[in-house]
Amino acid sequence: MNTVVVEKTLSSGQTLQIVQGDITIEEVDAIVNAANEDLQHGGGVAWAISKRGGATIQQESDEWIRTHGPVTHAHPAWTSGGVLPARFIIHAVGPIWAGDGTDDAKLASAVTGSLRVADELKCKSISMPAISTGIFRFPKERAAGIIFESTKNYFGANGNSGIGLVRLVLFDNTTIRAFREVWTTVFS
Ligand code: AR6
């Protein structure tokens, strides 16, 4: 079972939650996958989503790549949710941490791009993992700040968004601790 750790209503009206658990069991309109640009879901949360969602997810992903080419940070791909409870999977590509000053903007664009695609798909609820903070090695506290701020900024700039609920679903205790710490500084 996934558990809400902390939640906040943004001034723009959306509920933002930190949730401890497994994103593959989320009962929301869309879950976000932390993907790579080729949508080869071989590790991390991508592997878990692809395995539990069934073969159609990799097949639809391969079809997306054939049609559109590699996925960029700002323009996530999307597929069906296969047999997962979520209707859609939005495949966001965060940056591989380089530490060269370009990482933050790339992560922010992956977050706002995912919210934009969710709106295009008429989603009311969306669950997102800690994009880039696993295999891509983005520092967790830094990622937390960017994910919170870019989410707030998206809704601030898109008053007509149909999204009412954003759940940040975090898997491991180290990530939860990092995100909670930054949450306190951003939202109190
Ligand atoms: N539910 C929620 N979060 C999870 C789950 C889960 N079931 N499993 C892992 N996490 P990562 P990245 C967390 O490495 O850094 C893949 O190979 C995990 O603990 O999945 O963006 C892709 O295909 C971590 O906090 O994504 C790409 O090649 C977070 O999800 C590459 O990894 C993100 O870790 C993407 O790397």
Coordinates of N, CA and C and ligand atoms in Angstrom, one line a residue:
M1 N 0.8 -1.2 0.0 CA 0.0 0.0 0.0 C 0.9 1.3 0.0
N2 N 0.5 2.2 -0.8 CA 1.3 3.5 -0.8 C 0.7 4.5 0.2
T3 N 1.6 5.2 0.9 CA 1.2 6.0 2.1 C 1.6 7.5 1.8
V4 N 0.6 8.3 2.1 CA 0.9 9.8 2.0 C 1.7 10.2 3.2
V5 N 2.9 10.8 2.9 CA 3.8 11.2 4.0 C 3.5 12.7 4.4
V6 N 3.2 13.5 3.4 CA 2.9 14.9 3.6 C 2.2 15.5 2.4
E7 N 1.3 16.4 2.6 CA 0.6 17.0 1.5 C 0.4 18.5 1.7
K8 N 0.1 19.2 0.6 CA 0.0 20.6 0.6 C -0.9 21.0 -0.5
T9 N -1.8 22.0 -0.3 CA -2.6 22.6 -1.4 C -1.8 23.8 -1.9
L10 N -1.5 23.8 -3.1 CA -0.8 25.0 -3.7 C -1.7 26.1 -3.8
S11 N -1.2 27.4 -3.9 CA -2.1 28.5 -4.1 C -2.9 28.5 -5.4
S12 N -2.4 27.7 -6.3 CA -3.2 27.5 -7.6 C -4.2 26.5 -7.5
G13 N -4.4 25.8 -6.3 CA -5.5 24.9 -6.0 C -5.2 23.4 -6.1
Q14 N -4.0 23.0 -6.7 CA -3.7 21.6 -6.8 C -3.2 21.0 -5.4
T15 N -3.5 19.8 -5.2 CA -2.9 19.1 -4.1 C -1.6 18.4 -4.5
L16 N -0.6 18.7 -3.7 CA 0.8 18.1 -4.0 C 1.1 17.2 -2.8
Q17 N 1.4 15.9 -3.1 CA 1.7 15.0 -2.0 C 3.1 14.3 -2.2
I18 N 3.7 14.0 -1.1 CA 4.8 13.0 -1.1 C 4.2 11.7 -0.6
V19 N 4.5 10.7 -1.4 CA 3.9 9.4 -1.1 C 5.0 8.4 -1.0
Q20 N 5.0 7.5 0.0 CA 6.0 6.4 0.0 C 5.4 5.2 -0.6
G21 N 6.1 4.6 -1.5 CA 5.6 3.3 -2.1 C 6.1 3.1 -3.5
D22 N 5.3 2.3 -4.2 CA 5.6 1.7 -5.5 C 4.7 2.4 -6.5
I23 N 5.3 3.1 -7.5 CA 4.5 3.9 -8.4 C 3.6 3.0 -9.3
T24 N 4.0 1.7 -9.5 CA 3.3 0.8 -10.4 C 1.9 0.5 -9.9
I25 N 1.6 0.7 -8.6 CA 0.3 0.4 -8.1 C -0.6 1.6 -8.0
E26 N -0.1 2.8 -8.4 CA -0.9 4.0 -8.2 C -2.2 4.0 -9.1
E27 N -3.3 4.4 -8.4 CA -4.5 4.5 -9.1 C -4.8 5.9 -9.5
V28 N -4.1 6.3 -10.5 CA -4.2 7.7 -11.0 C -4.4 7.7 -12.5
D29 N -4.7 8.8 -13.1 CA -4.9 8.8 -14.6 C -3.6 8.5 -15.3
A30 N -2.5 9.1 -14.8 CA -1.2 8.9 -15.5 C -0.1 8.7 -14.4
I31 N 0.8 7.8 -14.7 CA 2.1 7.8 -13.9 C 3.2 8.2 -14.9
V32 N 4.2 8.8 -14.3 CA 5.4 9.2 -15.0 C 6.5 8.2 -14.9
N33 N 7.1 7.8 -16.0 CA 8.3 6.9 -15.9 C 9.5 7.7 -16.1
A34 N 10.6 7.3 -15.3 CA 11.9 8.0 -15.5 C 12.6 7.2 -16.5
A35 N 12.5 7.6 -17.8 CA 13.0 6.9 -18.9 C 14.3 7.3 -19.5
N36 N 14.8 6.6 -20.5 CA 16.0 7.1 -21.2 C 15.4 7.5 -22.6
E37 N 16.3 8.2 -23.4 CA 15.8 8.8 -24.7 C 15.4 7.8 -25.7
D38 N 15.8 6.5 -25.5 CA 15.5 5.5 -26.4 C 14.3 4.6 -25.9
L39 N 13.8 5.0 -24.8 CA 12.7 4.2 -24.2 C 12.9 2.7 -24.1
Q40 N 14.2 2.4 -23.7 CA 14.5 1.0 -23.4 C 14.4 0.8 -21.9
H41 N 13.4 0.2 -21.5 CA 13.1 0.2 -20.0 C 13.8 -1.0 -19.3
G42 N 15.1 -0.9 -19.2 CA 15.9 -2.0 -18.7 C 16.2 -2.0 -17.3
G43 N 16.0 -0.9 -16.6 CA 16.5 -0.8 -15.2 C 15.6 0.2 -14.4
G44 N 15.8 0.2 -13.1 CA 15.2 1.2 -12.2 C 13.7 1.1 -12.3
V45 N 13.0 2.3 -12.1 CA 11.6 2.3 -12.0 C 11.0 2.0 -13.4
A46 N 11.8 2.3 -14.5 CA 11.3 2.0 -15.8 C 11.1 0.4 -16.0
W47 N 12.0 -0.3 -15.5 CA 12.0 -1.8 -15.6 C 10.7 -2.3 -14.8
A48 N 10.5 -1.7 -13.6 CA 9.4 -2.1 -12.8 C 8.1 -1.8 -13.5
I49 N 8.0 -0.7 -14.1 CA 6.7 -0.3 -14.8 C 6.5 -1.2 -16.0
S50 N 7.6 -1.4 -16.8 CA 7.5 -2.2 -18.0 C 7.1 -3.7 -17.7
K51 N 7.8 -4.2 -16.6 CA 7.5 -5.6 -16.2 C 6.1 -5.8 -15.8
R52 N 5.6 -4.9 -14.8 CA 4.3 -5.1 -14.3 C 3.2 -4.7 -15.2
G53 N 3.5 -3.8 -16.1 CA 2.5 -3.3 -17.1 C 2.2 -4.2 -18.3
G54 N 3.2 -5.1 -18.5 CA 3.0 -6.0 -19.6 C 3.8 -5.6 -20.9
A55 N 3.9 -6.6 -21.8 CA 4.8 -6.4 -23.0 C 4.3 -5.2 -23.8
T56 N 3.1 -4.8 -23.8 CA 2.6 -3.7 -24.6 C 3.4 -2.4 -24.4
I57 N 3.9 -2.2 -23.1 CA 4.5 -1.0 -22.8 C 5.8 -0.8 -23.6
Q58 N 6.6 -1.8 -23.6 CA 7.9 -1.8 -24.5 C 7.5 -1.7 -26.0
Q59 N 6.5 -2.4 -26.4 CA 6.1 -2.4 -27.8 C 5.6 -1.0 -28.2
E60 N 4.7 -0.4 -27.4 CA 4.3 1.0 -27.7 C 5.4 2.0 -27.7
S61 N 6.4 1.7 -26.7 CA 7.5 2.6 -26.6 C 8.4 2.5 -27.9
D62 N 8.6 1.3 -28.4 CA 9.4 1.1 -29.6 C 8.7 1.8 -30.8
E63 N 7.4 1.7 -30.8 CA 6.6 2.3 -31.9 C 6.8 3.8 -31.8
W64 N 6.8 4.4 -30.6 CA 6.9 5.8 -30.4 C 8.3 6.2 -31.0
I65 N 9.3 5.5 -30.7 CA 10.7 5.8 -31.2 C 10.8 5.7 -32.7
R66 N 10.1 4.7 -33.2 CA 10.1 4.6 -34.7 C 9.5 5.8 -35.4
T67 N 8.4 6.3 -34.7 CA 7.6 7.4 -35.3 C 8.2 8.7 -35.0
H68 N 8.7 9.0 -33.8 CA 9.1 10.3 -33.4 C 10.6 10.5 -33.2
G69 N 11.4 9.4 -33.1 CA 12.8 9.5 -32.8 C 13.0 9.6 -31.3
P70 N 14.3 9.8 -30.9 CA 14.6 9.8 -29.5 C 13.8 10.9 -28.7
V71 N 13.5 10.6 -27.5 CA 12.7 11.5 -26.6 C 13.6 12.6 -26.0
T72 N 13.2 13.8 -26.0 CA 14.0 14.9 -25.5 C 13.5 15.2 -24.0
H73 N 14.3 16.0 -23.3 CA 13.8 16.4 -21.9 C 12.5 17.1 -21.9
A74 N 12.3 18.0 -22.8 CA 11.1 18.9 -22.7 C 9.9 18.3 -23.3
H75 N 10.1 17.2 -24.1 CA 8.9 16.6 -24.8 C 8.8 15.1 -24.5
P76 N 8.2 14.8 -23.3 CA 8.1 13.4 -22.9 C 7.2 12.6 -23.9
A77 N 7.4 11.3 -24.0 CA 6.6 10.4 -24.8 C 5.4 9.9 -23.9
W78 N 4.4 9.3 -24.5 CA 3.4 8.6 -23.7 C 2.9 7.3 -24.3
T79 N 2.5 6.4 -23.5 CA 1.9 5.1 -23.9 C 0.7 4.8 -23.1
S80 N 0.1 3.7 -23.4 CA -1.0 3.3 -22.5 C -0.3 2.7 -21.2
G81 N -1.2 2.5 -20.2 CA -0.6 1.9 -19.0 C -0.6 0.4 -19.0
G82 N -0.9 -0.2 -20.1 CA -1.0 -1.7 -20.2 C -2.0 -2.2 -19.1
V83 N -1.5 -3.2 -18.3 CA -2.4 -3.7 -17.3 C -2.3 -3.0 -16.0
L84 N -1.5 -1.9 -15.9 CA -1.4 -1.2 -14.7 C -2.7 -0.4 -14.4
P85 N -3.0 0.0 -13.2 CA -4.2 0.7 -12.9 C -4.2 2.1 -13.6
A86 N -3.1 2.7 -13.8 CA -3.0 4.0 -14.5 C -3.4 3.8 -16.0
R87 N -4.1 4.8 -16.5 CA -4.5 4.7 -17.9 C -3.3 5.0 -18.9
F88 N -2.5 6.0 -18.4 CA -1.4 6.4 -19.3 C 0.0 6.3 -18.5
I89 N 1.0 6.1 -19.3 CA 2.4 6.3 -18.8 C 3.0 7.4 -19.6
I90 N 3.5 8.4 -18.9 CA 4.2 9.5 -19.5 C 5.7 9.2 -19.3
H91 N 6.4 9.1 -20.4 CA 7.9 8.7 -20.3 C 8.7 9.9 -20.4
A92 N 9.1 10.4 -19.2 CA 10.0 11.6 -19.1 C 11.4 11.2 -19.1
V93 N 12.3 12.0 -19.8 CA 13.7 11.7 -19.8 C 14.4 12.9 -19.0
G94 N 14.8 12.5 -17.8 CA 15.6 13.5 -17.0 C 17.1 13.5 -17.5
P95 N 17.9 14.4 -17.0 CA 19.3 14.4 -17.4 C 20.1 13.4 -16.6
I96 N 21.1 12.9 -17.3 CA 22.2 12.1 -16.6 C 23.0 13.2 -15.9
W97 N 23.2 13.1 -14.6 CA 23.9 14.2 -13.9 C 25.3 14.4 -14.4
A98 N 25.5 15.7 -14.8 CA 26.8 16.0 -15.4 C 27.6 17.0 -14.5
G99 N 26.8 17.8 -13.7 CA 27.4 18.8 -12.8 C 28.0 19.9 -13.6
D100 N 27.6 20.2 -14.8 CA 28.1 21.3 -15.6 C 27.3 22.5 -15.7
G101 N 26.2 22.6 -14.9 CA 25.4 23.8 -14.9 C 24.2 23.7 -15.8
T102 N 24.1 22.6 -16.6 CA 22.9 22.4 -17.5 C 21.9 21.5 -16.9
D103 N 22.2 20.8 -15.8 CA 21.3 19.8 -15.3 C 19.9 20.3 -14.8
D104 N 20.0 21.4 -14.1 CA 18.7 21.8 -13.4 C 17.6 22.1 -14.4
A105 N 18.0 22.9 -15.4 CA 17.0 23.3 -16.4 C 16.4 22.1 -17.2
K106 N 17.3 21.1 -17.4 CA 16.8 19.9 -18.1 C 15.8 19.1 -17.2
L107 N 16.1 19.0 -15.9 CA 15.2 18.3 -15.0 C 13.9 19.1 -14.9
A108 N 14.0 20.4 -14.8 CA 12.7 21.2 -14.7 C 11.9 21.0 -16.0
S109 N 12.5 20.9 -17.1 CA 11.8 20.8 -18.4 C 11.1 19.4 -18.5
A110 N 11.8 18.4 -17.9 CA 11.2 17.0 -17.9 C 9.9 17.0 -17.0
V111 N 10.0 17.8 -15.9 CA 8.8 17.8 -15.0 C 7.7 18.6 -15.6
T112 N 8.0 19.8 -16.1 CA 6.9 20.6 -16.7 C 6.4 20.0 -18.0
G113 N 7.3 19.3 -18.7 CA 6.8 18.6 -19.9 C 5.9 17.5 -19.6
S114 N 6.1 16.8 -18.5 CA 5.2 15.7 -18.1 C 3.9 16.3 -17.7
L115 N 3.8 17.4 -17.0 CA 2.6 18.0 -16.6 C 1.8 18.5 -17.8
R116 N 2.5 19.0 -18.8 CA 1.9 19.5 -20.0 C 1.2 18.3 -20.8
V117 N 2.0 17.2 -20.9 CA 1.4 16.0 -21.6 C 0.2 15.5 -20.8
A118 N 0.3 15.5 -19.5 CA -0.9 15.0 -18.7 C -2.1 15.9 -19.0
D119 N -1.9 17.2 -19.1 CA -3.0 18.1 -19.4 C -3.5 17.8 -20.8
E120 N -2.6 17.5 -21.8 CA -3.0 17.2 -23.1 C -3.9 15.9 -23.2
L121 N -3.5 15.0 -22.3 CA -4.3 13.7 -22.2 C -5.5 13.8 -21.3
K122 N -5.8 15.1 -20.8 CA -7.0 15.3 -20.0 C -6.9 14.6 -18.6
C123 N -5.7 14.4 -18.1 CA -5.6 13.7 -16.8 C -5.9 14.7 -15.7
K124 N -6.5 14.2 -14.6 CA -6.8 14.9 -13.4 C -5.9 14.6 -12.3
S125 N -5.2 13.4 -12.4 CA -4.3 13.0 -11.3 C -3.1 12.4 -12.0
I126 N -1.9 12.6 -11.3 CA -0.7 12.2 -11.9 C 0.3 11.8 -10.8
S127 N 1.0 10.7 -11.0 CA 2.0 10.3 -10.0 C 3.4 10.3 -10.7
M128 N 4.4 10.8 -10.0 CA 5.7 11.1 -10.6 C 6.8 10.5 -9.6
P129 N 7.8 9.8 -10.2 CA 8.9 9.3 -9.3 C 10.0 10.4 -9.2
A130 N 11.0 10.1 -8.5 CA 12.1 11.1 -8.3 C 13.0 10.9 -9.5
I131 N 12.6 11.6 -10.6 CA 13.2 11.5 -11.9 C 14.7 11.8 -11.8
S132 N 15.6 11.1 -12.4 CA 17.0 11.3 -12.5 C 17.8 11.0 -11.3
T133 N 17.2 10.7 -10.1 CA 17.9 10.5 -8.9 C 18.4 9.1 -8.6
G134 N 18.2 8.2 -9.5 CA 18.7 6.8 -9.4 C 19.9 6.6 -10.2
I135 N 19.7 5.8 -11.3 CA 20.8 5.5 -12.2 C 21.4 6.7 -12.8
F136 N 20.6 7.8 -13.0 CA 21.2 9.0 -13.6 C 21.9 9.9 -12.6
R137 N 21.9 9.6 -11.3 CA 22.8 10.1 -10.3 C 22.6 11.6 -10.0
F138 N 21.4 12.2 -10.3 CA 21.2 13.6 -9.9 C 21.1 13.7 -8.4
P139 N 21.8 14.6 -7.7 CA 21.7 14.7 -6.3 C 20.2 14.9 -5.8
K140 N 19.9 14.1 -4.8 CA 18.5 14.0 -4.4 C 17.9 15.3 -3.9
E141 N 18.6 16.0 -3.0 CA 18.0 17.3 -2.4 C 17.8 18.3 -3.5
R142 N 18.8 18.4 -4.4 CA 18.8 19.3 -5.5 C 17.6 19.0 -6.4
A143 N 17.4 17.7 -6.7 CA 16.3 17.3 -7.6 C 14.9 17.6 -6.9
A144 N 14.9 17.4 -5.6 CA 13.6 17.7 -4.9 C 13.2 19.1 -5.0
G145 N 14.2 20.1 -4.8 CA 13.9 21.5 -5.0 C 13.4 21.8 -6.4
I146 N 14.0 21.3 -7.4 CA 13.6 21.5 -8.7 C 12.3 21.0 -9.1
I147 N 12.0 19.8 -8.6 CA 10.7 19.1 -8.8 C 9.6 19.9 -8.2
F148 N 9.8 20.4 -6.9 CA 8.7 21.2 -6.2 C 8.5 22.5 -6.9
E149 N 9.6 23.2 -7.2 CA 9.5 24.5 -7.8 C 8.9 24.5 -9.2
S150 N 9.4 23.5 -10.0 CA 8.9 23.5 -11.4 C 7.4 23.1 -11.4
T151 N 7.0 22.3 -10.5 CA 5.6 21.9 -10.4 C 4.7 23.2 -10.0
K152 N 5.2 23.9 -9.0 CA 4.5 25.1 -8.6 C 4.4 26.1 -9.8
N153 N 5.6 26.2 -10.5 CA 5.6 27.2 -11.6 C 4.7 26.8 -12.7
Y154 N 4.6 25.5 -13.0 CA 3.8 25.0 -14.1 C 2.3 25.5 -13.8
F155 N 1.8 25.2 -12.6 CA 0.4 25.5 -12.3 C 0.2 27.1 -12.2
G156 N 1.3 27.8 -11.7 CA 1.2 29.2 -11.7 C 1.0 29.8 -13.1
A157 N 1.7 29.1 -14.1 CA 1.6 29.7 -15.5 C 0.5 29.1 -16.3
N158 N -0.2 28.0 -15.8 CA -1.2 27.3 -16.5 C -2.5 27.3 -15.7
G159 N -3.1 28.4 -15.5 CA -4.3 28.5 -14.7 C -5.5 27.6 -15.2
N160 N -5.4 27.2 -16.4 CA -6.5 26.4 -17.0 C -6.2 24.9 -16.9
S161 N -5.1 24.5 -16.2 CA -4.8 23.1 -16.0 C -6.0 22.3 -15.4
G162 N -6.2 21.1 -15.9 CA -7.3 20.2 -15.4 C -6.7 19.3 -14.3
I163 N -5.4 19.4 -14.0 CA -4.8 18.5 -13.0 C -5.2 19.0 -11.6
G164 N -5.7 18.1 -10.8 CA -6.0 18.5 -9.4 C -5.1 17.8 -8.3
L165 N -4.4 16.7 -8.7 CA -3.6 16.0 -7.8 C -2.3 15.6 -8.4
V166 N -1.2 15.9 -7.7 CA 0.2 15.5 -8.1 C 0.8 14.7 -7.0
R167 N 1.1 13.4 -7.2 CA 1.7 12.6 -6.2 C 3.1 12.3 -6.5
L168 N 4.1 12.7 -5.7 CA 5.5 12.3 -5.9 C 5.7 11.0 -5.1
V169 N 5.8 9.9 -5.9 CA 5.9 8.6 -5.3 C 7.3 8.2 -5.2
L170 N 7.8 8.0 -3.9 CA 9.2 7.8 -3.6 C 9.4 6.4 -3.0
F171 N 10.4 5.7 -3.4 CA 10.5 4.3 -3.2 C 11.3 4.0 -1.9
D172 N 12.5 4.7 -1.8 CA 13.4 4.3 -0.8 C 13.5 5.4 0.3
N173 N 14.0 5.0 1.5 CA 14.0 5.9 2.7 C 14.9 7.1 2.5
T174 N 16.0 6.9 1.8 CA 17.0 8.0 1.6 C 16.3 9.1 0.8
T175 N 15.6 8.7 -0.3 CA 15.0 9.7 -1.1 C 13.8 10.4 -0.4
I176 N 13.1 9.6 0.4 CA 12.0 10.2 1.2 C 12.6 11.3 2.2
R177 N 13.7 10.9 2.8 CA 14.3 11.8 3.8 C 14.7 13.1 3.1
A178 N 15.4 13.0 1.9 CA 15.9 14.1 1.2 C 14.7 15.0 0.8
F179 N 13.7 14.4 0.2 CA 12.5 15.2 -0.3 C 11.8 15.9 0.9
R180 N 11.6 15.2 2.0 CA 11.0 15.8 3.2 C 11.7 17.0 3.7
E181 N 13.0 16.9 3.7 CA 13.8 18.0 4.2 C 13.6 19.2 3.4
V182 N 13.7 19.0 2.1 CA 13.6 20.2 1.1 C 12.1 20.7 1.1
W183 N 11.2 19.8 1.3 CA 9.8 20.2 1.4 C 9.6 21.2 2.5
T184 N 10.2 21.0 3.6 CA 10.0 21.9 4.8 C 10.6 23.3 4.4
T185 N 11.7 23.4 3.7 CA 12.2 24.7 3.4 C 11.4 25.4 2.3
V186 N 10.9 24.6 1.3 CA 10.1 25.2 0.2 C 8.7 25.6 0.6
F187 N 8.1 24.8 1.5 CA 6.6 25.1 1.7 C 6.3 25.6 3.1
S188 N 7.3 25.8 4.0 CA 6.9 26.4 5.3 C 7.3 27.8 5.4
Ligands
AR6_1 N1 8.2 3.2 -7.6 C1 8.7 4.4 -7.4 N2 10.0 4.8 -7.5 C2 10.9 3.8 -7.8 C3 10.5 2.5 -8.1 C4 9.1 2.2 -8.0 N3 8.6 0.9 -8.3 N4 11.6 1.8 -8.4 C5 12.7 2.6 -8.3 N5 12.2 3.9 -7.9 P1 15.8 5.4 -11.8 P2 16.7 7.7 -13.4 C6 13.0 5.1 -7.7 O1 17.1 4.9 -11.7 O2 17.8 8.0 -12.3 C7 16.5 3.3 -16.2 O3 17.3 2.3 -16.6 C8 14.5 5.0 -7.5 O4 14.7 4.6 -6.1 O5 14.6 4.5 -12.1 O6 16.0 8.8 -14.0 C9 15.8 4.0 -17.4 O7 15.5 3.2 -18.4 C10 14.9 6.4 -7.7 O8 14.7 7.2 -6.5 O9 15.6 6.6 -12.9 C11 16.9 5.0 -17.7 O10 18.0 4.5 -18.5 C12 13.9 6.9 -8.8 O11 12.9 5.9 -8.9 C13 17.5 5.4 -16.3 O12 17.2 4.2 -15.5 C14 14.5 7.1 -10.1 O13 15.5 6.1 -10.4 C15 16.9 6.6 -15.7 O14 17.5 6.9 -14.5

